[in-house]
Amino acid sequence: MLIWFLPVFLVLLMIGLPVFFGLLAAPGFLLWLNGQERDITLLYRNLYNGMDSFPLMAIPFFMLAGELMNRGGITLRLVEFAQALMGHLRGGLAHVNVLSSMLFAGLSGSAVADTSALGSMLIPAMEKQGYSRKFAAAITAASSVIGPIIPPSGIMIIYAYVMGESVAALFLAGIVPGVMVGLGLMFMVKVMADRYDFPVASRRYTWGERGQASLKAFFPLMTPVIILGGILAGIFTPTEAAAIAVAYALVIGLFVLKTLRVSELPDVLARAGLTSAVVLLLVGAAMSFKTVVSLSHAPEHLAEFILTLTENPLLLLFLINLLLFVVGMFLDAGPAIIILGPILGPVFTSLGVDSVHFAIIMCVNLTVGLATPPMGLVLFVASAVSGERVTTIARAILPFLAVEIIVIFLITFIPAISMTIPRITGFVN
Amino acid sequence: MKALMAVVTLLYWVNGTLLRIGRWIGVVAVAAMVVAILVQVFFRYVLNNALPWPDEAARFCMLWMTGLMAPTAFRQGGFAAIDTVTAALPKRAFSVLMLFLLAVSLTVLTVGVQIGYKEVTGIGGRFATASLYVPTSFGFDDWYRVPRSWMMWSLLVGIALLILVNIELILHRIVSLLGGDDALPSLDAAEVGGAE
Amino acid sequence: ADYKIRATANSNENDEDYDGLVVFKNYVEAASNGAIEVELFIGTQLCSNGAECLQGVADGSIDVFVSTSSGAAGLFPYVQVMDLPYLMSDDRIAESVLSGEFTRTMRDMALEDSGDTIRLMTIGNTGGWRNFANTKRRIAEPSDMEGLKIRTVVADLPQELVKALGASPTPIPWPELFTSFQTGVVEGSKNGITDIMGMKFPDAGLKYVTLDGHAYMGAMWWMSNQNFMAMPEDMRRVVVDGFYALQQATFASPKRKSIAAYEEFVAGGGDLYVPTPAQKAAFKEAATPVYDWFKSNVSRGDEIFTALTEAVAEAEAEIGADLAKDLN
Ligand code: NA
Ligand code: NA
């Protein structure tokens, strides 16, 4: 009986109720129908306690660090560095766009931040060189999904917390898949560049010039080294690493590069606070939802049902890819992970899929969904930044999406891609 | 309609003021979180002397940040929702559906505020925090152990503010249904993203 | 089933708490002839710490919950009497004390302080005894503790104890303890052997364990008083007997589980030291300031301290008399 909260939840969601309220309303309504009023209190309590968590604090911190880096003109130095390396290739700025996203991903955990920061800089530059606006916007949106795959990553922090995984393990597992998405996109850029005769951005830089560009980008490029190095060496928890990233961004923005002013800080703090407040409420509501998921024994029922379809784990994973892809078309990655993690995670780990591997499948699959129509968050941001219509960008992005779907399949069916680094470093046994 | 607009204007002012205060406290809270964790790292790794309070103090700030800032996001339409399916509805039907959804969220919040009050004043609120004290004398020689309820108030206050915002949104919909769109003050949209 | 008991433990299925719950479930369901059904929630599905879970017990949304003393100390500070060092000398004394009036005294105090909502059903064990363990040197005398950085939970009493012995208390969250040993942020801890081996602390450099047995790791089993009292007396009898069976199971389980842990520790090159009676007396002497601290700083501390020491004296007398008969 209680299990009916799932369809009720889906209906409420489809007619547009904000996810936060849906996560509470549907289980609450069914508990009430069932005469389990006292358990509605459990919903409230888990909402509160779900937010009262030290690991979750990494979310506001990484958001803050990303904002500070961006205001501090650090993005610009990353782009110049990427240009020095790849600008001379055919389709140079398109390559620079992808490489910048990979570098930016090491500082920021958000695809939206990537699109708005890099897009506002690179889309006009690409247009000036003769790329069409829709192509520039499309490659910006497509490459921005690398942001939450290469660590740090907001959605991985959320997944790890809601599902009781290690943040560090997920971070490490995301490195290779993120790089693969980047290389895949570059490959597609090359194919298109040869075919459509894309412009070359600049002459080939000398190694001396490249050295200079890398010196200028040295401080921002050190951020992922500090974050990952600290976590890997077991010196910091991810939350502490995030706080250190904030301090690091402040110091280089205010004192080293002097591109940040103290008067900008309240605004930066407010933006990071507002965004993370929404995410934290959502995570809290997910913990309430999860309580009713366990009370209703939903994963057990679901596993039984799924096993009547097929017992082949590879086929099941394929079906999950499809499901996640469709969900990703309508829902942002964060809420989707919050809703589906507690339901699907236990099912697949009981089928023998490693929990970290499954986490990466979900994160990458849903992150790519950020760039798919009709509800692709980064498509909207790319549209806002470029002035191009969403539907136009959605069409131009298709070849890149195809690449990303191939990468998703590779990650899904070759566990070693994601699991090798966390295994070697001992974060997964 | 006139009376309705008077209420809308009043609520616009009340919410605007309360949320602005909330955002400023939130800004201070975010800064304090960063400082607390940096102090923790410094004492633990540099001075080799771990402190008991930064973890709990930072969580204290994070909870208040959430309670005080999330209502602003709600007011500006920053709560994630699927709006693609209903976007095709005719305007009037869409407005009616939105009113229904706002009624659902108001129900959730109203139940929440009642439970929340019982929680804060109940057994759970009487638990002592593990490491938070405030001085009760100017000489800093008397210290009071902070009860857990001081942290729990954050969500209750947050829900109360969300209710105020929810009522405001409902009134806006009603005015809009009655054709008074032009007279409505705009609930200025700021950029609020997700974790993505 | 006419009655549903929803029981939760924040640990996992390898824990003594789970062993106890399995025995409880089995006994209660069988003895009530199916009238009572026990549903187990192991982990943090329903609630994730003492404060939350006891809140659930108080309002009846959770029927049964097990906590350590630190889990309940935020609400009932006097339960920390269990953490006072060297009051009970061995398992036999502890088991006798916890099966008697002492537990009832604590139950009455908790019922009083919770407005008759939270009922202490029984006190069992979780993880055996606390011992001092460290990465630096063998601890035979209290003076060997001098200057060691010892990890404690964020609570006053364990910190006072560590200070009384001349070491410096360092609050570190449990999941971070392993790396803290590696990096030298802390040099020692006070834990049971199963936890030490379960967390692989020897791999992080933990080499010396002194079996001073300074505290019995009591597990307090709480139940919603209203839900308990709502049952008819014959069903309450079944529940109470179920908790007796549970208590016996948790008394026995750590003894069995620690054997392999000790063997593994020694096989890995660990140094296991059993202090002599004289050395143990010296430890107790060094720790006495903590008793006074407890009596004057913890609310109702004096009352519970008296209850415990009287119960211990009684148990010692009784067991002494029994031994006199058994030995000759
Ligand atoms: Na990233
Ligand atoms: Na890009």
PDB file of N, CA and C in Angstrom, chain B residues 56-109:
ATOM      1  N   GLU B  56      30.913  21.186  14.600  1.00  0.00           N
ATOM      2  CA  GLU B  56      29.531  21.466  14.974  1.00  0.00           C
ATOM      3  C   GLU B  56      29.163  22.927  14.696  1.00  0.00           C
ATOM      4  N   ALA B  57      30.105  23.831  14.939  1.00  0.00           N
ATOM      5  CA  ALA B  57      29.826  25.250  14.700  1.00  0.00           C
ATOM      6  C   ALA B  57      29.570  25.493  13.212  1.00  0.00           C
ATOM      7  N   ALA B  58      30.343  24.847  12.349  1.00  0.00           N
ATOM      8  CA  ALA B  58      30.161  25.038  10.914  1.00  0.00           C
ATOM      9  C   ALA B  58      28.816  24.474  10.465  1.00  0.00           C
ATOM     10  N   ARG B  59      28.425  23.325  11.048  1.00  0.00           N
ATOM     11  CA  ARG B  59      27.112  22.775  10.690  1.00  0.00           C
ATOM     12  C   ARG B  59      26.007  23.698  11.168  1.00  0.00           C
ATOM     13  N   PHE B  60      26.208  24.275  12.344  1.00  0.00           N
ATOM     14  CA  PHE B  60      25.260  25.252  12.875  1.00  0.00           C
ATOM     15  C   PHE B  60      25.034  26.366  11.848  1.00  0.00           C
ATOM     16  N   CYS B  61      26.126  26.901  11.334  1.00  0.00           N
ATOM     17  CA  CYS B  61      26.029  27.987  10.348  1.00  0.00           C
ATOM     18  C   CYS B  61      25.371  27.510   9.055  1.00  0.00           C
ATOM     19  N   MET B  62      25.723  26.290   8.628  1.00  0.00           N
ATOM     20  CA  MET B  62      25.184  25.797   7.365  1.00  0.00           C
ATOM     21  C   MET B  62      23.662  25.643   7.463  1.00  0.00           C
ATOM     22  N   LEU B  63      23.179  25.144   8.591  1.00  0.00           N
ATOM     23  CA  LEU B  63      21.734  24.957   8.739  1.00  0.00           C
ATOM     24  C   LEU B  63      21.008  26.307   8.724  1.00  0.00           C
ATOM     25  N   TRP B  64      21.588  27.295   9.407  1.00  0.00           N
ATOM     26  CA  TRP B  64      20.947  28.610   9.400  1.00  0.00           C
ATOM     27  C   TRP B  64      21.040  29.257   8.025  1.00  0.00           C
ATOM     28  N   MET B  65      22.167  29.070   7.346  1.00  0.00           N
ATOM     29  CA  MET B  65      22.286  29.568   5.983  1.00  0.00           C
ATOM     30  C   MET B  65      21.146  29.000   5.127  1.00  0.00           C
ATOM     31  N   THR B  66      20.914  27.690   5.243  1.00  0.00           N
ATOM     32  CA  THR B  66      19.875  27.051   4.445  1.00  0.00           C
ATOM     33  C   THR B  66      18.498  27.606   4.787  1.00  0.00           C
ATOM     34  N   GLY B  67      18.202  27.658   6.080  1.00  0.00           N
ATOM     35  CA  GLY B  67      16.876  28.122   6.496  1.00  0.00           C
ATOM     36  C   GLY B  67      16.602  29.554   6.061  1.00  0.00           C
ATOM     37  N   LEU B  68      17.619  30.391   6.094  1.00  0.00           N
ATOM     38  CA  LEU B  68      17.396  31.808   5.824  1.00  0.00           C
ATOM     39  C   LEU B  68      17.528  32.158   4.347  1.00  0.00           C
ATOM     40  N   MET B  69      18.237  31.362   3.566  1.00  0.00           N
ATOM     41  CA  MET B  69      18.446  31.723   2.162  1.00  0.00           C
ATOM     42  C   MET B  69      17.533  30.972   1.194  1.00  0.00           C
ATOM     43  N   ALA B  70      17.137  29.743   1.557  1.00  0.00           N
ATOM     44  CA  ALA B  70      16.298  28.977   0.631  1.00  0.00           C
ATOM     45  C   ALA B  70      14.982  29.692   0.302  1.00  0.00           C
ATOM     46  N   PRO B  71      14.334  30.390   1.259  1.00  0.00           N
ATOM     47  CA  PRO B  71      13.090  31.078   0.900  1.00  0.00           C
ATOM     48  C   PRO B  71      13.284  32.108  -0.228  1.00  0.00           C
ATOM     49  N   THR B  72      14.424  32.780  -0.256  1.00  0.00           N
ATOM     50  CA  THR B  72      14.690  33.706  -1.364  1.00  0.00           C
ATOM     51  C   THR B  72      14.666  32.962  -2.692  1.00  0.00           C
ATOM     52  N   ALA B  73      15.317  31.789  -2.710  1.00  0.00           N
ATOM     53  CA  ALA B  73      15.355  31.014  -3.944  1.00  0.00           C
ATOM     54  C   ALA B  73      13.950  30.580  -4.355  1.00  0.00           C
ATOM     55  N   PHE B  74      13.149  30.173  -3.382  1.00  0.00           N
ATOM     56  CA  PHE B  74      11.769  29.754  -3.679  1.00  0.00           C
ATOM     57  C   PHE B  74      10.996  30.916  -4.302  1.00  0.00           C
ATOM     58  N   ARG B  75      11.175  32.091  -3.728  1.00  0.00           N
ATOM     59  CA  ARG B  75      10.456  33.278  -4.205  1.00  0.00           C
ATOM     60  C   ARG B  75      10.847  33.601  -5.644  1.00  0.00           C
ATOM     61  N   GLN B  76      12.103  33.328  -5.992  1.00  0.00           N
ATOM     62  CA  GLN B  76      12.574  33.662  -7.335  1.00  0.00           C
ATOM     63  C   GLN B  76      12.423  32.504  -8.306  1.00  0.00           C
ATOM     64  N   GLY B  77      11.684  31.481  -7.900  1.00  0.00           N
ATOM     65  CA  GLY B  77      11.449  30.350  -8.798  1.00  0.00           C
ATOM     66  C   GLY B  77      12.650  29.443  -8.938  1.00  0.00           C
ATOM     67  N   GLY B  78      13.497  29.388  -7.908  1.00  0.00           N
ATOM     68  CA  GLY B  78      14.739  28.619  -8.002  1.00  0.00           C
ATOM     69  C   GLY B  78      14.634  27.184  -7.527  1.00  0.00           C
ATOM     70  N   PHE B  79      13.427  26.701  -7.184  1.00  0.00           N
ATOM     71  CA  PHE B  79      13.276  25.303  -6.772  1.00  0.00           C
ATOM     72  C   PHE B  79      13.084  24.445  -8.023  1.00  0.00           C
ATOM     73  N   ALA B  80      13.943  23.429  -8.190  1.00  0.00           N
ATOM     74  CA  ALA B  80      13.895  22.622  -9.408  1.00  0.00           C
ATOM     75  C   ALA B  80      12.522  21.967  -9.582  1.00  0.00           C
ATOM     76  N   ALA B  81      12.002  22.029 -10.794  1.00  0.00           N
ATOM     77  CA  ALA B  81      10.722  21.406 -11.117  1.00  0.00           C
ATOM     78  C   ALA B  81      10.725  21.059 -12.596  1.00  0.00           C
ATOM     79  N   ILE B  82       9.875  20.105 -12.970  1.00  0.00           N
ATOM     80  CA  ILE B  82       9.703  19.791 -14.388  1.00  0.00           C
ATOM     81  C   ILE B  82       8.611  20.694 -14.932  1.00  0.00           C
ATOM     82  N   ASP B  83       8.957  21.621 -15.808  1.00  0.00           N
ATOM     83  CA  ASP B  83       7.895  22.494 -16.316  1.00  0.00           C
ATOM     84  C   ASP B  83       7.634  22.289 -17.800  1.00  0.00           C
ATOM     85  N   THR B  84       8.284  21.278 -18.387  1.00  0.00           N
ATOM     86  CA  THR B  84       8.116  21.081 -19.830  1.00  0.00           C
ATOM     87  C   THR B  84       6.732  20.540 -20.177  1.00  0.00           C
ATOM     88  N   VAL B  85       6.210  19.639 -19.320  1.00  0.00           N
ATOM     89  CA  VAL B  85       4.961  18.962 -19.660  1.00  0.00           C
ATOM     90  C   VAL B  85       3.792  19.937 -19.616  1.00  0.00           C
ATOM     91  N   THR B  86       3.793  20.801 -18.599  1.00  0.00           N
ATOM     92  CA  THR B  86       2.647  21.682 -18.418  1.00  0.00           C
ATOM     93  C   THR B  86       2.759  22.964 -19.231  1.00  0.00           C
ATOM     94  N   ALA B  87       3.921  23.206 -19.805  1.00  0.00           N
ATOM     95  CA  ALA B  87       4.120  24.465 -20.526  1.00  0.00           C
ATOM     96  C   ALA B  87       3.162  24.586 -21.714  1.00  0.00           C
ATOM     97  N   ALA B  88       2.697  23.434 -22.217  1.00  0.00           N
ATOM     98  CA  ALA B  88       1.833  23.462 -23.397  1.00  0.00           C
ATOM     99  C   ALA B  88       0.387  23.830 -23.063  1.00  0.00           C
ATOM    100  N   LEU B  89       0.049  23.848 -21.755  1.00  0.00           N
ATOM    101  CA  LEU B  89      -1.342  24.132 -21.377  1.00  0.00           C
ATOM    102  C   LEU B  89      -1.724  25.573 -21.739  1.00  0.00           C
ATOM    103  N   PRO B  90      -3.021  25.800 -22.004  1.00  0.00           N
ATOM    104  CA  PRO B  90      -3.470  27.188 -22.187  1.00  0.00           C
ATOM    105  C   PRO B  90      -3.241  27.983 -20.899  1.00  0.00           C
ATOM    106  N   LYS B  91      -3.098  29.292 -21.027  1.00  0.00           N
ATOM    107  CA  LYS B  91      -2.650  30.116 -19.916  1.00  0.00           C
ATOM    108  C   LYS B  91      -3.523  29.970 -18.662  1.00  0.00           C
ATOM    109  N   ARG B  92      -4.843  29.961 -18.878  1.00  0.00           N
ATOM    110  CA  ARG B  92      -5.753  29.910 -17.738  1.00  0.00           C
ATOM    111  C   ARG B  92      -5.645  28.579 -17.011  1.00  0.00           C
ATOM    112  N   ALA B  93      -5.651  27.504 -17.786  1.00  0.00           N
ATOM    113  CA  ALA B  93      -5.530  26.178 -17.187  1.00  0.00           C
ATOM    114  C   ALA B  93      -4.198  26.054 -16.448  1.00  0.00           C
ATOM    115  N   PHE B  94      -3.172  26.619 -17.055  1.00  0.00           N
ATOM    116  CA  PHE B  94      -1.848  26.586 -16.436  1.00  0.00           C
ATOM    117  C   PHE B  94      -1.888  27.301 -15.079  1.00  0.00           C
ATOM    118  N   SER B  95      -2.534  28.464 -15.044  1.00  0.00           N
ATOM    119  CA  SER B  95      -2.609  29.222 -13.801  1.00  0.00           C
ATOM    120  C   SER B  95      -3.362  28.440 -12.724  1.00  0.00           C
ATOM    121  N   VAL B  96      -4.446  27.784 -13.131  1.00  0.00           N
ATOM    122  CA  VAL B  96      -5.216  27.000 -12.159  1.00  0.00           C
ATOM    123  C   VAL B  96      -4.366  25.846 -11.625  1.00  0.00           C
ATOM    124  N   LEU B  97      -3.646  25.173 -12.532  1.00  0.00           N
ATOM    125  CA  LEU B  97      -2.773  24.077 -12.105  1.00  0.00           C
ATOM    126  C   LEU B  97      -1.711  24.584 -11.126  1.00  0.00           C
ATOM    127  N   MET B  98      -1.145  25.748 -11.450  1.00  0.00           N
ATOM    128  CA  MET B  98      -0.127  26.320 -10.570  1.00  0.00           C
ATOM    129  C   MET B  98      -0.705  26.604  -9.186  1.00  0.00           C
ATOM    130  N   LEU B  99      -1.948  27.088  -9.170  1.00  0.00           N
ATOM    131  CA  LEU B  99      -2.588  27.338  -7.870  1.00  0.00           C
ATOM    132  C   LEU B  99      -2.725  26.038  -7.086  1.00  0.00           C
ATOM    133  N   PHE B 100      -3.085  24.972  -7.787  1.00  0.00           N
ATOM    134  CA  PHE B 100      -3.202  23.676  -7.123  1.00  0.00           C
ATOM    135  C   PHE B 100      -1.849  23.254  -6.541  1.00  0.00           C
ATOM    136  N   LEU B 101      -0.783  23.388  -7.354  1.00  0.00           N
ATOM    137  CA  LEU B 101       0.540  22.981  -6.883  1.00  0.00           C
ATOM    138  C   LEU B 101       0.976  23.829  -5.687  1.00  0.00           C
ATOM    139  N   LEU B 102       0.659  25.118  -5.739  1.00  0.00           N
ATOM    140  CA  LEU B 102       1.015  25.977  -4.609  1.00  0.00           C
ATOM    141  C   LEU B 102       0.228  25.573  -3.363  1.00  0.00           C
ATOM    142  N   ALA B 103      -0.996  25.097  -3.573  1.00  0.00           N
ATOM    143  CA  ALA B 103      -1.782  24.625  -2.433  1.00  0.00           C
ATOM    144  C   ALA B 103      -1.131  23.373  -1.848  1.00  0.00           C
ATOM    145  N   VAL B 104      -0.603  22.481  -2.729  1.00  0.00           N
ATOM    146  CA  VAL B 104       0.083  21.285  -2.238  1.00  0.00           C
ATOM    147  C   VAL B 104       1.301  21.682  -1.416  1.00  0.00           C
ATOM    148  N   SER B 105       2.098  22.610  -1.961  1.00  0.00           N
ATOM    149  CA  SER B 105       3.305  22.980  -1.218  1.00  0.00           C
ATOM    150  C   SER B 105       2.945  23.680   0.083  1.00  0.00           C
ATOM    151  N   LEU B 106       1.866  24.460   0.077  1.00  0.00           N
ATOM    152  CA  LEU B 106       1.459  25.126   1.318  1.00  0.00           C
ATOM    153  C   LEU B 106       1.041  24.090   2.363  1.00  0.00           C
ATOM    154  N   THR B 107       0.375  23.024   1.898  1.00  0.00           N
ATOM    155  CA  THR B 107      -0.015  21.961   2.834  1.00  0.00           C
ATOM    156  C   THR B 107       1.219  21.324   3.452  1.00  0.00           C
ATOM    157  N   VAL B 108       2.195  20.986   2.590  1.00  0.00           N
ATOM    158  CA  VAL B 108       3.437  20.387   3.088  1.00  0.00           C
ATOM    159  C   VAL B 108       4.059  21.293   4.142  1.00  0.00           C
ATOM    160  N   LEU B 109       4.137  22.589   3.827  1.00  0.00           N
ATOM    161  CA  LEU B 109       4.804  23.523   4.734  1.00  0.00           C
ATOM    162  C   LEU B 109       4.019  23.695   6.038  1.00  0.00           C
TER     163      LEU B 109
END
